[in-house]
Amino acid sequence: MSGVEGDAALEGRFPGPLAGIELGGTKCVCTLATSPSEIVDQRTVDTRAPSETLPAILDILHEWQRAHGVAGIGIGSFGPLDLDPRSPRYGQILATAKPHWPGTDVRAILSAPFGVPVGFDTDVNGAALAEMRWGCARGLIDFAYVTVGTGVGVGLIVHGAPTRGIGHSEVGHLRVPRAPGDDVPSACPFHDDCIEGLASGSALRMRLGGRDIDAVGPDDPVWDPIVHALTGMCHALVCTTGPLRIAIGGGVPSRQPQLLPRIEAALRASLNGYMDLPEGGPYIVAPELATLAGPLGSVALALDAVVAAQTR
């Protein structure tokens, strides 16, 4: 089974097989790789209750440990997460809207049986790090990776490291002005006007009101408030951390690639000449790793953990 091809297949083999677990809102992707271009095995587990999902993932990890050995584990999870090693809740999922998952200690449950270095971060931070190492952000240290799917997540990397502070980036819950005339209820149970509530795949389904998403054309007016909300998010990113590039992926933009140039044009109009974006190509791009950004993101977290353990 192959992984990243061509120019993205950088950095040689890993120091042993690495297992990456991408915990998503709809599915979990388990990846065993020996290099970014050599994926030994990949399995998908539906995201159900923790009591069903995590044992299924553990079965896969145990099988890989027996058959190949596992040198490190990376866990990139939907959030919000407690990422502070000093916290009694370190490794837990916090106030997610997904039933049964708040308080689940995913880091400990998935890593305790194996005794290997463990990397743990949000799924989007992992994907951002993978794009910086092997994809569209090679050579950059300030970068934002956005996924627009069931929810909206942003992996925000500043000076080479994911942002921290009181927690990880939650730009998907940044509140933005609604487009004029937009009165469709928010898909977010916490906020009436955040990006996730207005522009996620869940929000799109509410906006469609039962229409088939595959029958919606690129010129349909349903995209206007989504472009408006995502433009507001990008404007805020530019004016705060100033990423050198923004990649936007996930199920919604991958099906509707016309959204990215529309968002970039609207962003430039929104900035109105106050700040200059980098020259030499589009500022808002699709992830180069495409559907492998998330899975290789969890592998990148495992690699960083193994390297850190070797240098202690």
PDB file of C-alpha atoms in Angstrom:
ATOM      1  CA  MET A   1       0.000   0.000   0.000  1.00  0.00           C
ATOM      2  CA  SER A   2       1.509   3.324  -1.025  1.00  0.00           C
ATOM      3  CA  GLY A   3       1.389   6.696   0.679  1.00  0.00           C
ATOM      4  CA  VAL A   4       2.507  10.132  -0.492  1.00  0.00           C
ATOM      5  CA  GLU A   5       3.899  10.145  -4.013  1.00  0.00           C
ATOM      6  CA  GLY A   6       6.311  12.418  -5.856  1.00  0.00           C
ATOM      7  CA  ASP A   7       7.796  15.563  -4.310  1.00  0.00           C
ATOM      8  CA  ALA A   8       5.901  15.084  -1.059  1.00  0.00           C
ATOM      9  CA  ALA A   9       7.666  11.769  -0.347  1.00  0.00           C
ATOM     10  CA  LEU A  10      10.434  13.347   1.710  1.00  0.00           C
ATOM     11  CA  GLU A  11      12.589  12.468   4.707  1.00  0.00           C
ATOM     12  CA  GLY A  12      13.412   8.724   4.417  1.00  0.00           C
ATOM     13  CA  ARG A  13      12.189   5.913   6.549  1.00  0.00           C
ATOM     14  CA  PHE A  14      10.870   6.295  10.061  1.00  0.00           C
ATOM     15  CA  PRO A  15      12.739   4.867  13.069  1.00  0.00           C
ATOM     16  CA  GLY A  16      10.434   1.848  13.069  1.00  0.00           C
ATOM     17  CA  PRO A  17       6.767   1.362  12.135  1.00  0.00           C
ATOM     18  CA  LEU A  18       4.590   4.205  13.411  1.00  0.00           C
ATOM     19  CA  ALA A  19       0.888   3.913  14.186  1.00  0.00           C
ATOM     20  CA  GLY A  20      -1.315   6.939  13.673  1.00  0.00           C
ATOM     21  CA  ILE A  21      -4.891   7.201  14.924  1.00  0.00           C
ATOM     22  CA  GLU A  22      -7.019   9.982  13.459  1.00  0.00           C
ATOM     23  CA  LEU A  23     -10.151  10.226  15.599  1.00  0.00           C
ATOM     24  CA  GLY A  24     -12.784  12.047  13.585  1.00  0.00           C
ATOM     25  CA  GLY A  25     -16.357  12.980  14.238  1.00  0.00           C
ATOM     26  CA  THR A  26     -17.658  10.436  11.726  1.00  0.00           C
ATOM     27  CA  LYS A  27     -14.864   7.904  11.337  1.00  0.00           C
ATOM     28  CA  CYS A  28     -11.453   7.024  12.749  1.00  0.00           C
ATOM     29  CA  VAL A  29      -8.583   6.239  10.385  1.00  0.00           C
ATOM     30  CA  CYS A  30      -5.836   3.955  11.704  1.00  0.00           C
ATOM     31  CA  THR A  31      -2.565   4.057   9.738  1.00  0.00           C
ATOM     32  CA  LEU A  32       0.627   2.036  10.069  1.00  0.00           C
ATOM     33  CA  ALA A  33       3.537   3.527   8.119  1.00  0.00           C
ATOM     34  CA  THR A  34       7.280   3.061   7.784  1.00  0.00           C
ATOM     35  CA  SER A  35       7.765   6.316   5.841  1.00  0.00           C
ATOM     36  CA  PRO A  36       5.461   9.033   4.480  1.00  0.00           C
ATOM     37  CA  SER A  37       5.391   7.152   1.172  1.00  0.00           C
ATOM     38  CA  GLU A  38       5.080   3.650   2.628  1.00  0.00           C
ATOM     39  CA  ILE A  39       1.775   2.888   4.315  1.00  0.00           C
ATOM     40  CA  VAL A  40       1.833  -0.714   5.504  1.00  0.00           C
ATOM     41  CA  ASP A  41      -1.821  -0.895   6.494  1.00  0.00           C
ATOM     42  CA  GLN A  42      -4.787   1.411   6.951  1.00  0.00           C
ATOM     43  CA  ARG A  43      -8.144   0.633   8.565  1.00  0.00           C
ATOM     44  CA  THR A  44     -11.282   2.672   9.185  1.00  0.00           C
ATOM     45  CA  VAL A  45     -13.477   2.438  12.287  1.00  0.00           C
ATOM     46  CA  ASP A  46     -16.841   4.189  12.513  1.00  0.00           C
ATOM     47  CA  THR A  47     -17.020   6.753  15.314  1.00  0.00           C
ATOM     48  CA  ARG A  48     -19.722   5.478  17.622  1.00  0.00           C
ATOM     49  CA  ALA A  49     -19.747   5.552  21.424  1.00  0.00           C
ATOM     50  CA  PRO A  50     -16.286   5.302  23.046  1.00  0.00           C
ATOM     51  CA  SER A  51     -17.175   1.861  24.428  1.00  0.00           C
ATOM     52  CA  GLU A  52     -17.474   0.592  20.845  1.00  0.00           C
ATOM     53  CA  THR A  53     -14.927   2.699  18.967  1.00  0.00           C
ATOM     54  CA  LEU A  54     -11.872   2.542  21.218  1.00  0.00           C
ATOM     55  CA  PRO A  55     -11.819  -1.263  21.711  1.00  0.00           C
ATOM     56  CA  ALA A  56     -12.012  -1.675  17.924  1.00  0.00           C
ATOM     57  CA  ILE A  57      -8.996   0.608  17.506  1.00  0.00           C
ATOM     58  CA  LEU A  58      -7.105  -1.220  20.259  1.00  0.00           C
ATOM     59  CA  ASP A  59      -7.683  -4.519  18.460  1.00  0.00           C
ATOM     60  CA  ILE A  60      -6.017  -3.042  15.359  1.00  0.00           C
ATOM     61  CA  LEU A  61      -3.073  -1.677  17.358  1.00  0.00           C
ATOM     62  CA  HIS A  62      -2.516  -5.027  19.080  1.00  0.00           C
ATOM     63  CA  GLU A  63      -2.610  -6.807  15.721  1.00  0.00           C
ATOM     64  CA  TRP A  64      -0.018  -4.398  14.300  1.00  0.00           C
ATOM     65  CA  GLN A  65       2.164  -4.752  17.377  1.00  0.00           C
ATOM     66  CA  ARG A  66       2.200  -8.533  16.970  1.00  0.00           C
ATOM     67  CA  ALA A  67       2.757  -8.522  13.203  1.00  0.00           C
ATOM     68  CA  HIS A  68       5.101  -5.581  12.689  1.00  0.00           C
ATOM     69  CA  GLY A  69       6.033  -3.979  15.990  1.00  0.00           C
ATOM     70  CA  VAL A  70       5.032  -0.392  16.740  1.00  0.00           C
ATOM     71  CA  ALA A  71       7.761   2.139  17.567  1.00  0.00           C
ATOM     72  CA  GLY A  72       5.421   5.004  18.405  1.00  0.00           C
ATOM     73  CA  ILE A  73       1.766   6.014  18.437  1.00  0.00           C
ATOM     74  CA  GLY A  74       0.285   9.317  17.336  1.00  0.00           C
ATOM     75  CA  ILE A  75      -3.271  10.292  18.256  1.00  0.00           C
ATOM     76  CA  GLY A  76      -4.905  13.190  16.445  1.00  0.00           C
ATOM     77  CA  SER A  77      -8.389  13.632  17.842  1.00  0.00           C
ATOM     78  CA  PHE A  78     -11.448  15.779  17.412  1.00  0.00           C
ATOM     79  CA  GLY A  79     -11.820  18.109  20.330  1.00  0.00           C
ATOM     80  CA  PRO A  80     -11.826  20.099  22.354  1.00  0.00           C
ATOM     81  CA  LEU A  81      -8.964  18.342  24.146  1.00  0.00           C
ATOM     82  CA  ASP A  82      -6.962  18.867  27.304  1.00  0.00           C
ATOM     83  CA  LEU A  83      -3.379  19.090  26.011  1.00  0.00           C
ATOM     84  CA  ASP A  84      -1.702  20.316  29.218  1.00  0.00           C
ATOM     85  CA  PRO A  85       0.474  17.499  30.642  1.00  0.00           C
ATOM     86  CA  ARG A  86       0.167  19.113  34.100  1.00  0.00           C
ATOM     87  CA  SER A  87      -3.611  18.900  34.076  1.00  0.00           C
ATOM     88  CA  PRO A  88      -5.512  16.058  35.782  1.00  0.00           C
ATOM     89  CA  ARG A  89      -7.639  15.907  32.630  1.00  0.00           C
ATOM     90  CA  TYR A  90      -4.664  15.619  30.256  1.00  0.00           C
ATOM     91  CA  GLY A  91      -5.538  13.397  27.313  1.00  0.00           C
ATOM     92  CA  GLN A  92      -9.294  13.767  27.693  1.00  0.00           C
ATOM     93  CA  ILE A  93     -11.912  15.015  25.268  1.00  0.00           C
ATOM     94  CA  LEU A  94     -13.699  17.969  26.848  1.00  0.00           C
ATOM     95  CA  ALA A  95     -17.019  19.687  25.995  1.00  0.00           C
ATOM     96  CA  THR A  96     -17.731  18.093  22.646  1.00  0.00           C
ATOM     97  CA  ALA A  97     -21.269  17.920  21.332  1.00  0.00           C
ATOM     98  CA  LYS A  98     -20.760  14.231  20.515  1.00  0.00           C
ATOM     99  CA  PRO A  99     -22.759  12.133  22.999  1.00  0.00           C
ATOM    100  CA  HIS A 100     -20.781   9.967  25.463  1.00  0.00           C
ATOM    101  CA  TRP A 101     -17.364  11.386  24.495  1.00  0.00           C
ATOM    102  CA  PRO A 102     -16.860  14.252  27.005  1.00  0.00           C
ATOM    103  CA  GLY A 103     -14.384  13.113  29.667  1.00  0.00           C
ATOM    104  CA  THR A 104     -13.081  10.164  27.623  1.00  0.00           C
ATOM    105  CA  ASP A 105      -9.339   9.732  28.220  1.00  0.00           C
ATOM    106  CA  VAL A 106      -8.487   8.770  24.660  1.00  0.00           C
ATOM    107  CA  ARG A 107      -4.725   9.220  25.098  1.00  0.00           C
ATOM    108  CA  ALA A 108      -4.429   6.824  28.035  1.00  0.00           C
ATOM    109  CA  ILE A 109      -6.887   4.259  26.688  1.00  0.00           C
ATOM    110  CA  LEU A 110      -5.198   3.975  23.286  1.00  0.00           C
ATOM    111  CA  SER A 111      -1.564   4.139  24.437  1.00  0.00           C
ATOM    112  CA  ALA A 112      -1.323   2.474  27.873  1.00  0.00           C
ATOM    113  CA  PRO A 113      -0.973  -1.155  26.672  1.00  0.00           C
ATOM    114  CA  PHE A 114       2.015  -0.486  24.429  1.00  0.00           C
ATOM    115  CA  GLY A 115       4.766   1.337  26.354  1.00  0.00           C
ATOM    116  CA  VAL A 116       6.002   3.382  23.367  1.00  0.00           C
ATOM    117  CA  PRO A 117       6.324   7.160  22.843  1.00  0.00           C
ATOM    118  CA  VAL A 118       2.946   8.812  22.264  1.00  0.00           C
ATOM    119  CA  GLY A 119       2.132  12.008  20.404  1.00  0.00           C
ATOM    120  CA  PHE A 120      -1.221  13.602  21.189  1.00  0.00           C
ATOM    121  CA  ASP A 121      -2.849  16.664  19.645  1.00  0.00           C
ATOM    122  CA  THR A 122      -5.914  17.739  17.718  1.00  0.00           C
ATOM    123  CA  ASP A 123      -6.549  16.053  14.395  1.00  0.00           C
ATOM    124  CA  VAL A 124      -6.199  19.376  12.570  1.00  0.00           C
ATOM    125  CA  ASN A 125      -2.920  20.284  14.285  1.00  0.00           C
ATOM    126  CA  GLY A 126      -1.582  16.907  13.194  1.00  0.00           C
ATOM    127  CA  ALA A 127      -2.750  17.505   9.624  1.00  0.00           C
ATOM    128  CA  ALA A 128      -1.131  20.952   9.643  1.00  0.00           C
ATOM    129  CA  LEU A 129       2.178  19.456  10.776  1.00  0.00           C
ATOM    130  CA  ALA A 130       1.966  16.801   8.051  1.00  0.00           C
ATOM    131  CA  GLU A 131       1.353  19.447   5.382  1.00  0.00           C
ATOM    132  CA  MET A 132       4.349  21.402   6.708  1.00  0.00           C
ATOM    133  CA  ARG A 133       6.579  18.334   6.603  1.00  0.00           C
ATOM    134  CA  TRP A 134       5.383  16.621   3.410  1.00  0.00           C
ATOM    135  CA  GLY A 135       2.769  18.790   1.691  1.00  0.00           C
ATOM    136  CA  CYS A 136       1.686  22.275   0.652  1.00  0.00           C
ATOM    137  CA  ALA A 137       3.393  24.131   3.524  1.00  0.00           C
ATOM    138  CA  ARG A 138       6.936  22.756   3.219  1.00  0.00           C
ATOM    139  CA  GLY A 139       9.418  25.427   4.273  1.00  0.00           C
ATOM    140  CA  LEU A 140       6.830  27.491   6.196  1.00  0.00           C
ATOM    141  CA  ILE A 141       6.703  27.960   9.964  1.00  0.00           C
ATOM    142  CA  ASP A 142       3.454  29.978  10.133  1.00  0.00           C
ATOM    143  CA  PHE A 143       0.553  28.124   8.601  1.00  0.00           C
ATOM    144  CA  ALA A 144      -3.143  27.355   9.062  1.00  0.00           C
ATOM    145  CA  TYR A 145      -4.834  24.128   8.030  1.00  0.00           C
ATOM    146  CA  VAL A 146      -8.635  24.283   7.917  1.00  0.00           C
ATOM    147  CA  THR A 147     -10.959  21.332   7.542  1.00  0.00           C
ATOM    148  CA  VAL A 148     -14.604  21.933   6.695  1.00  0.00           C
ATOM    149  CA  GLY A 149     -16.517  18.726   7.247  1.00  0.00           C
ATOM    150  CA  THR A 150     -18.953  17.661   9.951  1.00  0.00           C
ATOM    151  CA  GLY A 151     -17.493  20.580  11.920  1.00  0.00           C
ATOM    152  CA  VAL A 152     -14.854  23.215  11.214  1.00  0.00           C
ATOM    153  CA  GLY A 153     -11.406  22.732  12.701  1.00  0.00           C
ATOM    154  CA  VAL A 154      -8.260  24.808  12.316  1.00  0.00           C
ATOM    155  CA  GLY A 155      -4.733  23.584  12.897  1.00  0.00           C
ATOM    156  CA  LEU A 156      -2.907  26.813  13.692  1.00  0.00           C
ATOM    157  CA  ILE A 157       0.889  26.704  13.620  1.00  0.00           C
ATOM    158  CA  VAL A 158       2.828  29.763  14.807  1.00  0.00           C
ATOM    159  CA  HIS A 159       6.642  29.841  14.585  1.00  0.00           C
ATOM    160  CA  GLY A 160       6.700  26.101  13.917  1.00  0.00           C
ATOM    161  CA  ALA A 161       4.518  24.895  16.794  1.00  0.00           C
ATOM    162  CA  PRO A 162       0.774  24.510  17.396  1.00  0.00           C
ATOM    163  CA  THR A 163      -0.707  27.330  19.445  1.00  0.00           C
ATOM    164  CA  ARG A 164      -1.374  26.593  23.117  1.00  0.00           C
ATOM    165  CA  GLY A 165      -2.143  28.956  26.023  1.00  0.00           C
ATOM    166  CA  ILE A 166      -5.390  28.067  27.792  1.00  0.00           C
ATOM    167  CA  GLY A 167      -5.954  25.407  25.146  1.00  0.00           C
ATOM    168  CA  HIS A 168      -5.515  24.608  21.484  1.00  0.00           C
ATOM    169  CA  SER A 169      -6.882  26.718  18.655  1.00  0.00           C
ATOM    170  CA  GLU A 170     -10.669  26.645  18.362  1.00  0.00           C
ATOM    171  CA  VAL A 171     -10.988  28.986  15.403  1.00  0.00           C
ATOM    172  CA  GLY A 172     -13.951  26.985  14.139  1.00  0.00           C
ATOM    173  CA  HIS A 173     -15.911  28.499  17.022  1.00  0.00           C
ATOM    174  CA  LEU A 174     -14.815  32.056  16.282  1.00  0.00           C
ATOM    175  CA  ARG A 175     -17.941  34.185  16.069  1.00  0.00           C
ATOM    176  CA  VAL A 176     -18.314  36.132  12.818  1.00  0.00           C
ATOM    177  CA  PRO A 177     -20.979  38.479  11.451  1.00  0.00           C
ATOM    178  CA  ARG A 178     -23.653  36.639   9.520  1.00  0.00           C
ATOM    179  CA  ALA A 179     -24.176  37.482   5.871  1.00  0.00           C
ATOM    180  CA  PRO A 180     -26.993  40.006   5.365  1.00  0.00           C
ATOM    181  CA  GLY A 181     -30.324  38.191   5.365  1.00  0.00           C
ATOM    182  CA  ASP A 182     -28.892  34.918   6.697  1.00  0.00           C
ATOM    183  CA  ASP A 183     -31.336  33.693   9.325  1.00  0.00           C
ATOM    184  CA  VAL A 184     -30.853  29.904   9.016  1.00  0.00           C
ATOM    185  CA  PRO A 185     -30.395  28.417  12.512  1.00  0.00           C
ATOM    186  CA  SER A 186     -26.832  27.646  13.549  1.00  0.00           C
ATOM    187  CA  ALA A 187     -25.687  24.017  13.476  1.00  0.00           C
ATOM    188  CA  CYS A 188     -23.572  24.627  16.582  1.00  0.00           C
ATOM    189  CA  PRO A 189     -25.256  23.921  19.941  1.00  0.00           C
ATOM    190  CA  PHE A 190     -22.965  26.432  21.692  1.00  0.00           C
ATOM    191  CA  HIS A 191     -22.993  29.496  19.397  1.00  0.00           C
ATOM    192  CA  ASP A 192     -25.544  31.090  17.085  1.00  0.00           C
ATOM    193  CA  ASP A 193     -22.977  32.694  14.788  1.00  0.00           C
ATOM    194  CA  CYS A 194     -19.688  30.772  14.834  1.00  0.00           C
ATOM    195  CA  ILE A 195     -18.009  29.471  11.704  1.00  0.00           C
ATOM    196  CA  GLU A 196     -18.830  25.844  12.481  1.00  0.00           C
ATOM    197  CA  GLY A 197     -22.471  26.729  13.038  1.00  0.00           C
ATOM    198  CA  LEU A 198     -22.681  28.663   9.767  1.00  0.00           C
ATOM    199  CA  ALA A 199     -20.325  26.941   7.315  1.00  0.00           C
ATOM    200  CA  SER A 200     -19.687  23.300   8.302  1.00  0.00           C
ATOM    201  CA  GLY A 201     -21.082  20.278   6.520  1.00  0.00           C
ATOM    202  CA  SER A 202     -23.688  20.081   9.283  1.00  0.00           C
ATOM    203  CA  ALA A 203     -24.630  23.702   8.596  1.00  0.00           C
ATOM    204  CA  LEU A 204     -24.816  22.997   4.871  1.00  0.00           C
ATOM    205  CA  ARG A 205     -27.304  20.182   5.455  1.00  0.00           C
ATOM    206  CA  MET A 206     -29.489  22.535   7.474  1.00  0.00           C
ATOM    207  CA  ARG A 207     -29.272  25.170   4.740  1.00  0.00           C
ATOM    208  CA  LEU A 208     -30.243  22.646   2.062  1.00  0.00           C
ATOM    209  CA  GLY A 209     -33.427  21.722   3.910  1.00  0.00           C
ATOM    210  CA  GLY A 210     -33.516  18.209   2.547  1.00  0.00           C
ATOM    211  CA  ARG A 211     -32.110  18.906  -0.923  1.00  0.00           C
ATOM    212  CA  ASP A 212     -29.524  16.398  -2.180  1.00  0.00           C
ATOM    213  CA  ILE A 213     -26.053  17.880  -1.702  1.00  0.00           C
ATOM    214  CA  ASP A 214     -24.782  16.140  -4.835  1.00  0.00           C
ATOM    215  CA  ALA A 215     -27.389  17.986  -6.894  1.00  0.00           C
ATOM    216  CA  VAL A 216     -26.272  21.431  -5.700  1.00  0.00           C
ATOM    217  CA  GLY A 217     -24.371  23.302  -8.414  1.00  0.00           C
ATOM    218  CA  PRO A 218     -21.383  25.601  -7.882  1.00  0.00           C
ATOM    219  CA  ASP A 219     -23.498  28.707  -8.585  1.00  0.00           C
ATOM    220  CA  ASP A 220     -26.235  27.826  -6.091  1.00  0.00           C
ATOM    221  CA  PRO A 221     -26.871  30.711  -3.632  1.00  0.00           C
ATOM    222  CA  VAL A 222     -26.505  28.271  -0.707  1.00  0.00           C
ATOM    223  CA  TRP A 223     -22.733  28.781  -1.006  1.00  0.00           C
ATOM    224  CA  ASP A 224     -22.905  32.572  -0.465  1.00  0.00           C
ATOM    225  CA  PRO A 225     -23.281  32.557   3.365  1.00  0.00           C
ATOM    226  CA  ILE A 226     -20.712  29.758   3.627  1.00  0.00           C
ATOM    227  CA  VAL A 227     -18.165  31.764   1.647  1.00  0.00           C
ATOM    228  CA  HIS A 228     -19.030  34.796   3.778  1.00  0.00           C
ATOM    229  CA  ALA A 229     -18.385  32.947   7.052  1.00  0.00           C
ATOM    230  CA  LEU A 230     -15.167  31.284   5.889  1.00  0.00           C
ATOM    231  CA  THR A 231     -13.915  34.625   4.569  1.00  0.00           C
ATOM    232  CA  GLY A 232     -14.519  36.153   8.003  1.00  0.00           C
ATOM    233  CA  MET A 233     -12.491  33.344   9.546  1.00  0.00           C
ATOM    234  CA  CYS A 234      -9.599  33.878   7.104  1.00  0.00           C
ATOM    235  CA  HIS A 235      -9.675  37.648   7.709  1.00  0.00           C
ATOM    236  CA  ALA A 236      -9.353  37.015  11.454  1.00  0.00           C
ATOM    237  CA  LEU A 237      -6.467  34.583  10.909  1.00  0.00           C
ATOM    238  CA  VAL A 238      -4.591  37.055   8.714  1.00  0.00           C
ATOM    239  CA  CYS A 239      -5.061  39.874  11.214  1.00  0.00           C
ATOM    240  CA  THR A 240      -4.026  37.811  14.261  1.00  0.00           C
ATOM    241  CA  THR A 241      -1.355  35.175  13.621  1.00  0.00           C
ATOM    242  CA  GLY A 242      -0.695  36.038   9.975  1.00  0.00           C
ATOM    243  CA  PRO A 243      -0.189  32.559   8.467  1.00  0.00           C
ATOM    244  CA  LEU A 244       1.945  32.532   5.334  1.00  0.00           C
ATOM    245  CA  ARG A 245      -0.557  30.192   3.707  1.00  0.00           C
ATOM    246  CA  ILE A 246      -4.011  28.826   4.505  1.00  0.00           C
ATOM    247  CA  ALA A 247      -5.014  25.373   3.310  1.00  0.00           C
ATOM    248  CA  ILE A 248      -8.718  24.538   3.321  1.00  0.00           C
ATOM    249  CA  GLY A 249      -9.744  20.897   2.977  1.00  0.00           C
ATOM    250  CA  GLY A 250     -12.439  18.551   4.180  1.00  0.00           C
ATOM    251  CA  GLY A 251     -15.533  17.106   2.604  1.00  0.00           C
ATOM    252  CA  VAL A 252     -17.247  20.380   1.711  1.00  0.00           C
ATOM    253  CA  PRO A 253     -14.459  22.145  -0.265  1.00  0.00           C
ATOM    254  CA  SER A 254     -13.193  18.909  -1.809  1.00  0.00           C
ATOM    255  CA  ARG A 255     -16.619  18.501  -3.437  1.00  0.00           C
ATOM    256  CA  GLN A 256     -16.836  22.205  -4.330  1.00  0.00           C
ATOM    257  CA  PRO A 257     -13.335  23.364  -5.371  1.00  0.00           C
ATOM    258  CA  GLN A 258     -14.738  26.636  -6.696  1.00  0.00           C
ATOM    259  CA  LEU A 259     -15.101  27.757  -3.079  1.00  0.00           C
ATOM    260  CA  LEU A 260     -11.363  28.349  -2.543  1.00  0.00           C
ATOM    261  CA  PRO A 261     -10.837  31.044  -5.219  1.00  0.00           C
ATOM    262  CA  ARG A 262     -14.116  32.642  -4.148  1.00  0.00           C
ATOM    263  CA  ILE A 263     -12.919  32.799  -0.538  1.00  0.00           C
ATOM    264  CA  GLU A 264      -9.534  34.223  -1.566  1.00  0.00           C
ATOM    265  CA  ALA A 265     -11.146  36.920  -3.717  1.00  0.00           C
ATOM    266  CA  ALA A 266     -13.530  37.808  -0.891  1.00  0.00           C
ATOM    267  CA  LEU A 267     -10.631  37.848   1.596  1.00  0.00           C
ATOM    268  CA  ARG A 268      -8.633  40.285  -0.526  1.00  0.00           C
ATOM    269  CA  ALA A 269     -11.699  42.496  -0.813  1.00  0.00           C
ATOM    270  CA  SER A 270     -12.263  42.262   2.944  1.00  0.00           C
ATOM    271  CA  LEU A 271      -8.668  43.244   3.753  1.00  0.00           C
ATOM    272  CA  ASN A 272      -9.155  46.164   1.334  1.00  0.00           C
ATOM    273  CA  GLY A 273      -5.433  46.819   0.876  1.00  0.00           C
ATOM    274  CA  TYR A 274      -4.718  47.151   4.590  1.00  0.00           C
ATOM    275  CA  MET A 275      -2.532  44.022   4.667  1.00  0.00           C
ATOM    276  CA  ASP A 276      -0.669  42.416   1.774  1.00  0.00           C
ATOM    277  CA  LEU A 277      -0.871  38.687   1.226  1.00  0.00           C
ATOM    278  CA  PRO A 278       2.215  36.768   0.049  1.00  0.00           C
ATOM    279  CA  GLU A 279       2.898  36.870  -3.688  1.00  0.00           C
ATOM    280  CA  GLY A 280       3.809  34.011  -6.002  1.00  0.00           C
ATOM    281  CA  GLY A 281       0.630  31.962  -6.095  1.00  0.00           C
ATOM    282  CA  PRO A 282      -2.714  31.456  -4.404  1.00  0.00           C
ATOM    283  CA  TYR A 283      -2.803  32.230  -0.696  1.00  0.00           C
ATOM    284  CA  ILE A 284      -5.689  29.869   0.004  1.00  0.00           C
ATOM    285  CA  VAL A 285      -4.936  26.403  -1.340  1.00  0.00           C
ATOM    286  CA  ALA A 286      -6.158  22.832  -1.179  1.00  0.00           C
ATOM    287  CA  PRO A 287      -4.104  20.479   1.022  1.00  0.00           C
ATOM    288  CA  GLU A 288      -1.439  18.782  -1.085  1.00  0.00           C
ATOM    289  CA  LEU A 289      -1.803  15.562   0.891  1.00  0.00           C
ATOM    290  CA  ALA A 290      -5.551  15.575   0.162  1.00  0.00           C
ATOM    291  CA  THR A 291      -7.311  12.773   2.056  1.00  0.00           C
ATOM    292  CA  LEU A 292      -3.999  11.633   3.584  1.00  0.00           C
ATOM    293  CA  ALA A 293      -3.465  14.909   5.474  1.00  0.00           C
ATOM    294  CA  GLY A 294      -5.319  13.699   8.558  1.00  0.00           C
ATOM    295  CA  PRO A 295      -3.969  10.131   8.630  1.00  0.00           C
ATOM    296  CA  LEU A 296      -0.398  11.290   8.002  1.00  0.00           C
ATOM    297  CA  GLY A 297      -0.971  13.999  10.607  1.00  0.00           C
ATOM    298  CA  SER A 298      -1.391  11.378  13.310  1.00  0.00           C
ATOM    299  CA  VAL A 299       1.719   9.597  11.984  1.00  0.00           C
ATOM    300  CA  ALA A 300       3.622  12.917  12.163  1.00  0.00           C
ATOM    301  CA  LEU A 301       2.619  13.208  15.829  1.00  0.00           C
ATOM    302  CA  ALA A 302       4.017   9.709  16.436  1.00  0.00           C
ATOM    303  CA  LEU A 303       7.255  10.612  14.652  1.00  0.00           C
ATOM    304  CA  ASP A 304       7.717  13.778  16.719  1.00  0.00           C
ATOM    305  CA  ALA A 305       7.145  11.780  19.922  1.00  0.00           C
ATOM    306  CA  VAL A 306       9.721   9.129  18.961  1.00  0.00           C
ATOM    307  CA  VAL A 307      12.313  11.738  17.971  1.00  0.00           C
ATOM    308  CA  ALA A 308      11.736  13.647  21.205  1.00  0.00           C
ATOM    309  CA  ALA A 309      12.168  10.458  23.246  1.00  0.00           C
ATOM    310  CA  GLN A 310      15.429   9.650  21.455  1.00  0.00           C
ATOM    311  CA  THR A 311      16.873  13.085  22.174  1.00  0.00           C
ATOM    312  CA  ARG A 312      16.095  13.150  25.902  1.00  0.00           C
TER     313      ARG A 312
END
